[in-house]
PDB file of C-alpha atoms in Angstrom:
ATOM      1  CA  MET A  21     108.945 168.057 110.322  1.00  0.00           C
ATOM      2  CA  PRO A  22     107.868 165.288 107.937  1.00  0.00           C
ATOM      3  CA  HIS A  23     109.859 164.786 104.812  1.00  0.00           C
ATOM      4  CA  PRO A  24     108.160 166.487 101.830  1.00  0.00           C
ATOM      5  CA  TYR A  25     108.321 163.349  99.611  1.00  0.00           C
ATOM      6  CA  LEU A  26     107.493 160.783 102.238  1.00  0.00           C
ATOM      7  CA  SER A  27     103.884 160.182 103.200  1.00  0.00           C
ATOM      8  CA  PRO A  28     101.677 157.175 103.955  1.00  0.00           C
ATOM      9  CA  GLN A  29     100.430 157.327 100.406  1.00  0.00           C
ATOM     10  CA  THR A  30     104.028 157.353  99.072  1.00  0.00           C
ATOM     11  CA  LEU A  31     104.903 154.427 101.342  1.00  0.00           C
ATOM     12  CA  ARG A  32     101.878 152.536 100.137  1.00  0.00           C
ATOM     13  CA  ILE A  33     102.869 153.071  96.514  1.00  0.00           C
ATOM     14  CA  LEU A  34     106.435 151.968  97.353  1.00  0.00           C
ATOM     15  CA  ALA A  35     104.999 148.849  98.972  1.00  0.00           C
ATOM     16  CA  LEU A  36     102.935 148.059  95.862  1.00  0.00           C
ATOM     17  CA  ALA A  37     105.900 148.700  93.603  1.00  0.00           C
ATOM     18  CA  LEU A  38     108.127 146.322  95.608  1.00  0.00           C
ATOM     19  CA  TRP A  39     105.390 143.668  95.635  1.00  0.00           C
ATOM     20  CA  LEU A  40     104.820 143.963  91.874  1.00  0.00           C
ATOM     21  CA  LEU A  41     108.592 143.858  91.323  1.00  0.00           C
ATOM     22  CA  SER A  42     108.727 140.684  93.442  1.00  0.00           C
ATOM     23  CA  LEU A  43     106.253 139.085  91.093  1.00  0.00           C
ATOM     24  CA  VAL A  44     108.598 139.474  88.062  1.00  0.00           C
ATOM     25  CA  LEU A  45     111.915 138.844  89.757  1.00  0.00           C
ATOM     26  CA  PRO A  46     113.359 135.348  90.267  1.00  0.00           C
ATOM     27  CA  SER A  47     112.142 133.957  93.517  1.00  0.00           C
ATOM     28  CA  VAL A  48     112.805 130.222  93.777  1.00  0.00           C
ATOM     29  CA  TYR A  49     114.902 127.550  92.052  1.00  0.00           C
ATOM     30  CA  VAL A  50     112.953 124.853  90.126  1.00  0.00           C
ATOM     31  CA  ALA A  51     114.069 121.245  90.094  1.00  0.00           C
ATOM     32  CA  ASP A  52     115.926 121.606  86.805  1.00  0.00           C
ATOM     33  CA  GLY A  53     118.077 124.427  88.177  1.00  0.00           C
ATOM     34  CA  SER A  54     116.299 127.342  86.524  1.00  0.00           C
ATOM     35  CA  THR A  55     114.484 130.020  88.443  1.00  0.00           C
ATOM     36  CA  ALA A  56     110.792 130.808  88.785  1.00  0.00           C
ATOM     37  CA  THR A  57     109.388 134.306  89.248  1.00  0.00           C
ATOM     38  CA  GLY A  58     107.264 135.312  92.163  1.00  0.00           C
ATOM     39  CA  PHE A  59     104.213 135.228  89.910  1.00  0.00           C
ATOM     40  CA  HIS A  60     104.854 131.568  89.159  1.00  0.00           C
ATOM     41  CA  LEU A  61     105.302 130.875  92.855  1.00  0.00           C
ATOM     42  CA  LEU A  62     102.046 132.684  93.640  1.00  0.00           C
ATOM     43  CA  LEU A  63     100.189 130.753  91.038  1.00  0.00           C
ATOM     44  CA  ALA A  64     101.704 127.443  92.125  1.00  0.00           C
ATOM     45  CA  SER A  65     100.806 128.180  95.757  1.00  0.00           C
ATOM     46  CA  ILE A  66      97.187 128.835  94.763  1.00  0.00           C
ATOM     47  CA  ALA A  67      97.148 125.651  92.641  1.00  0.00           C
ATOM     48  CA  TRP A  68      98.500 123.642  95.567  1.00  0.00           C
ATOM     49  CA  LEU A  69      96.015 125.117  98.020  1.00  0.00           C
ATOM     50  CA  PRO A  70      93.569 122.152  97.857  1.00  0.00           C
ATOM     51  CA  VAL A  71      96.428 119.802  98.608  1.00  0.00           C
ATOM     52  CA  ALA A  72      97.757 121.950 101.398  1.00  0.00           C
ATOM     53  CA  LEU A  73      94.497 122.316 103.285  1.00  0.00           C
ATOM     54  CA  PRO A  74      94.400 118.609 104.473  1.00  0.00           C
ATOM     55  CA  LEU A  75      97.990 119.202 105.807  1.00  0.00           C
ATOM     56  CA  LEU A  76      96.855 122.304 107.705  1.00  0.00           C
ATOM     57  CA  PRO A  77      98.840 121.781 110.887  1.00  0.00           C
ATOM     58  CA  GLY A  78     102.039 121.717 108.903  1.00  0.00           C
ATOM     59  CA  SER A  79     101.020 124.175 106.250  1.00  0.00           C
ATOM     60  CA  ALA A  80      99.359 126.863 108.350  1.00  0.00           C
ATOM     61  CA  VAL A  81     102.344 129.195 108.095  1.00  0.00           C
ATOM     62  CA  ALA A  82     102.487 128.760 104.310  1.00  0.00           C
ATOM     63  CA  LEU A  83      98.758 129.417 103.983  1.00  0.00           C
ATOM     64  CA  VAL A  84      98.964 132.530 106.124  1.00  0.00           C
ATOM     65  CA  SER A  85     101.915 133.689 104.051  1.00  0.00           C
ATOM     66  CA  LEU A  86      99.976 133.142 100.848  1.00  0.00           C
ATOM     67  CA  GLY A  87      97.020 135.007 102.315  1.00  0.00           C
ATOM     68  CA  THR A  88      99.198 138.013 103.111  1.00  0.00           C
ATOM     69  CA  ASN A  89      99.204 138.847  99.372  1.00  0.00           C
ATOM     70  CA  LEU A  90      95.538 139.865  99.937  1.00  0.00           C
ATOM     71  CA  LEU A  91      96.880 142.722 102.081  1.00  0.00           C
ATOM     72  CA  MET A  92      98.667 144.057  99.013  1.00  0.00           C
ATOM     73  CA  VAL A  93      95.475 143.776  96.941  1.00  0.00           C
ATOM     74  CA  SER A  94      93.733 145.769  99.677  1.00  0.00           C
ATOM     75  CA  ALA A  95      96.553 148.321  99.605  1.00  0.00           C
ATOM     76  CA  PHE A  96      96.160 148.570  95.861  1.00  0.00           C
ATOM     77  CA  ARG A  97      92.441 149.352  96.320  1.00  0.00           C
ATOM     78  CA  ARG A  98      93.260 151.947  98.953  1.00  0.00           C
ATOM     79  CA  ALA A  99      95.935 153.546  96.707  1.00  0.00           C
ATOM     80  CA  LEU A 100      93.356 153.929  93.945  1.00  0.00           C
ATOM     81  CA  ARG A 101      90.875 155.607  96.382  1.00  0.00           C
ATOM     82  CA  PRO A 102      93.025 157.654  98.823  1.00  0.00           C
ATOM     83  CA  GLY A 103      89.954 158.946 100.777  1.00  0.00           C
ATOM     84  CA  SER A 104      88.788 155.399 101.578  1.00  0.00           C
ATOM     85  CA  GLU A 105      88.127 154.625 105.188  1.00  0.00           C
ATOM     86  CA  THR A 106      88.990 150.948 104.967  1.00  0.00           C
ATOM     87  CA  ARG A 107      92.008 150.226 107.129  1.00  0.00           C
ATOM     88  CA  THR A 108      94.026 147.218 107.865  1.00  0.00           C
ATOM     89  CA  PRO A 109      94.042 146.501 111.608  1.00  0.00           C
ATOM     90  CA  ALA A 110      97.313 147.447 113.274  1.00  0.00           C
ATOM     91  CA  TRP A 111      98.016 143.827 114.509  1.00  0.00           C
ATOM     92  CA  VAL A 112      97.631 142.214 111.090  1.00  0.00           C
ATOM     93  CA  LEU A 113     100.720 143.587 109.329  1.00  0.00           C
ATOM     94  CA  PRO A 114     103.270 142.520 111.966  1.00  0.00           C
ATOM     95  CA  LEU A 115     101.824 138.945 111.945  1.00  0.00           C
ATOM     96  CA  ALA A 116     101.855 138.923 108.207  1.00  0.00           C
ATOM     97  CA  LEU A 117     105.449 139.954 108.183  1.00  0.00           C
ATOM     98  CA  LEU A 118     106.282 137.342 110.790  1.00  0.00           C
ATOM     99  CA  ALA A 119     104.604 134.594 108.731  1.00  0.00           C
ATOM    100  CA  ASN A 120     106.492 135.655 105.616  1.00  0.00           C
ATOM    101  CA  VAL A 121     109.781 135.576 107.485  1.00  0.00           C
ATOM    102  CA  CYS A 122     108.985 132.194 108.968  1.00  0.00           C
ATOM    103  CA  VAL A 123     108.261 130.635 105.583  1.00  0.00           C
ATOM    104  CA  ALA A 124     111.805 131.507 104.504  1.00  0.00           C
ATOM    105  CA  SER A 125     113.493 130.333 107.706  1.00  0.00           C
ATOM    106  CA  SER A 126     115.554 127.168 107.867  1.00  0.00           C
ATOM    107  CA  TRP A 127     113.564 125.578 110.684  1.00  0.00           C
ATOM    108  CA  TYR A 128     110.449 125.696 108.585  1.00  0.00           C
ATOM    109  CA  HIS A 129     112.132 123.974 105.715  1.00  0.00           C
ATOM    110  CA  ARG A 130     113.361 121.164 108.016  1.00  0.00           C
ATOM    111  CA  THR A 131     109.879 120.604 109.424  1.00  0.00           C
ATOM    112  CA  GLU A 132     108.080 121.066 106.119  1.00  0.00           C
ATOM    113  CA  PRO A 133     110.208 119.502 103.393  1.00  0.00           C
ATOM    114  CA  TRP A 134     107.264 119.236 101.037  1.00  0.00           C
ATOM    115  CA  LEU A 135     107.340 123.012 100.515  1.00  0.00           C
ATOM    116  CA  PRO A 136     109.757 123.481  97.626  1.00  0.00           C
ATOM    117  CA  LEU A 137     111.199 126.956  98.280  1.00  0.00           C
ATOM    118  CA  ASN A 138     114.712 126.231  97.238  1.00  0.00           C
ATOM    119  CA  GLY A 139     116.916 129.290  97.092  1.00  0.00           C
ATOM    120  CA  LEU A 140     114.337 131.647  98.440  1.00  0.00           C
ATOM    121  CA  LEU A 141     116.850 133.637 100.486  1.00  0.00           C
ATOM    122  CA  SER A 142     119.369 133.771  97.645  1.00  0.00           C
ATOM    123  CA  LEU A 143     117.115 135.423  95.038  1.00  0.00           C
ATOM    124  CA  PRO A 144     115.917 138.998  94.937  1.00  0.00           C
ATOM    125  CA  GLY A 145     112.154 138.305  94.604  1.00  0.00           C
ATOM    126  CA  TYR A 146     111.729 137.404  98.369  1.00  0.00           C
ATOM    127  CA  TYR A 147     113.551 140.521  99.490  1.00  0.00           C
ATOM    128  CA  CYS A 148     111.390 142.787  97.385  1.00  0.00           C
ATOM    129  CA  TRP A 149     108.311 140.966  98.647  1.00  0.00           C
ATOM    130  CA  ILE A 150     109.292 141.414 102.357  1.00  0.00           C
ATOM    131  CA  GLY A 151     110.296 145.000 101.603  1.00  0.00           C
ATOM    132  CA  GLY A 152     106.803 145.663 100.342  1.00  0.00           C
ATOM    133  CA  PHE A 153     105.253 144.426 103.582  1.00  0.00           C
ATOM    134  CA  VAL A 154     107.710 146.510 105.612  1.00  0.00           C
ATOM    135  CA  ALA A 155     106.742 149.733 103.605  1.00  0.00           C
ATOM    136  CA  LEU A 156     103.084 148.873 104.025  1.00  0.00           C
ATOM    137  CA  TRP A 157     103.487 148.439 107.768  1.00  0.00           C
ATOM    138  CA  ALA A 158     105.415 151.738 107.901  1.00  0.00           C
ATOM    139  CA  ALA A 159     102.542 153.464 106.131  1.00  0.00           C
ATOM    140  CA  GLU A 160      99.977 152.080 108.517  1.00  0.00           C
ATOM    141  CA  LEU A 161     102.175 153.102 111.527  1.00  0.00           C
ATOM    142  CA  TRP A 162     102.555 156.560 110.088  1.00  0.00           C
ATOM    143  CA  GLU A 163      98.792 157.047 109.842  1.00  0.00           C
ATOM    144  CA  SER A 164      97.957 155.743 113.216  1.00  0.00           C
ATOM    145  CA  PRO A 165     101.031 155.470 115.457  1.00  0.00           C
ATOM    146  CA  PRO A 166     100.553 153.299 118.519  1.00  0.00           C
ATOM    147  CA  PRO A 167     100.249 155.131 121.904  1.00  0.00           C
ATOM    148  CA  ILE A 168     103.520 155.988 123.540  1.00  0.00           C
ATOM    149  CA  SER A 169     102.787 153.637 126.415  1.00  0.00           C
ATOM    150  CA  TRP A 170     102.899 150.744 123.967  1.00  0.00           C
ATOM    151  CA  TRP A 171     106.421 151.851 122.801  1.00  0.00           C
ATOM    152  CA  ARG A 172     107.560 152.170 126.420  1.00  0.00           C
ATOM    153  CA  GLY A 173     106.278 148.752 127.212  1.00  0.00           C
ATOM    154  CA  LEU A 174     107.971 147.258 124.163  1.00  0.00           C
ATOM    155  CA  ALA A 175     111.248 148.967 124.946  1.00  0.00           C
ATOM    156  CA  ARG A 176     111.135 147.771 128.561  1.00  0.00           C
ATOM    157  CA  ARG A 177     110.553 144.216 127.530  1.00  0.00           C
ATOM    158  CA  LEU A 178     113.183 144.300 124.817  1.00  0.00           C
ATOM    159  CA  GLY A 179     115.654 145.860 127.291  1.00  0.00           C
ATOM    160  CA  GLY A 180     114.944 143.107 129.826  1.00  0.00           C
ATOM    161  CA  LEU A 181     115.342 140.417 127.185  1.00  0.00           C
ATOM    162  CA  ALA A 182     118.636 142.000 126.070  1.00  0.00           C
ATOM    163  CA  LEU A 183     119.882 141.924 129.715  1.00  0.00           C
ATOM    164  CA  VAL A 184     118.868 138.286 130.077  1.00  0.00           C
ATOM    165  CA  VAL A 185     120.652 137.352 126.857  1.00  0.00           C
ATOM    166  CA  ALA A 186     123.740 139.298 127.839  1.00  0.00           C
ATOM    167  CA  GLY A 187     123.705 137.593 131.265  1.00  0.00           C
ATOM    168  CA  VAL A 188     123.544 134.141 129.710  1.00  0.00           C
ATOM    169  CA  VAL A 189     126.277 134.931 127.230  1.00  0.00           C
ATOM    170  CA  VAL A 190     128.520 136.262 130.063  1.00  0.00           C
ATOM    171  CA  LEU A 191     127.743 133.194 132.219  1.00  0.00           C
ATOM    172  CA  GLY A 192     128.463 130.918 129.289  1.00  0.00           C
ATOM    173  CA  LEU A 193     131.792 132.624 128.524  1.00  0.00           C
ATOM    174  CA  PHE A 194     132.781 132.530 132.207  1.00  0.00           C
ATOM    175  CA  ALA A 195     131.868 128.806 132.376  1.00  0.00           C
ATOM    176  CA  ILE A 196     133.863 128.066 129.171  1.00  0.00           C
ATOM    177  CA  LEU A 197     136.950 129.940 130.540  1.00  0.00           C
ATOM    178  CA  TRP A 198     136.637 128.556 134.064  1.00  0.00           C
ATOM    179  CA  LEU A 199     135.990 124.967 133.157  1.00  0.00           C
ATOM    180  CA  ARG A 200     138.519 124.840 130.329  1.00  0.00           C
ATOM    181  CA  PRO A 201     141.087 122.095 130.739  1.00  0.00           C
ATOM    182  CA  ALA A 202     144.556 123.393 131.516  1.00  0.00           C
TER     183      ALA A 202
END
């Protein structure tokens, strides 16, 4: 039985609330040591868009991450008109979430040092922003859950991957213990 207060519309409103909260919370450290809000980061990203486009191979993840904010604008429109038939395709939200996580990852900052996202993971704005996309994806999954065969296939692949990782870890531990100098 579904929870009486939890519905796709409630999840969408939660997603929008988290996204709007991320715009007013501190999100990055500026060069002088102060913090900038998510709104400042969004405006700076839009302002730097003409500079980033020539660097597209290196900035594609950042551009996709910036574009994911349009999903929230679409969700806002949909929240205002609940009967609207416009839907976000099911594959877009997981890719948007992946791009948003990749922008904050350490490997991205090593390969793209021109992107000044200092302290992104230590400030609350990023977590509210990501939480908004997770809530939006949950709302979309609630309205149109994938077929059960999709879940079984995913579970089978994840189980196989977990077995491979466990096997590599066990072999590594065995090799460390076996080849350890006496």
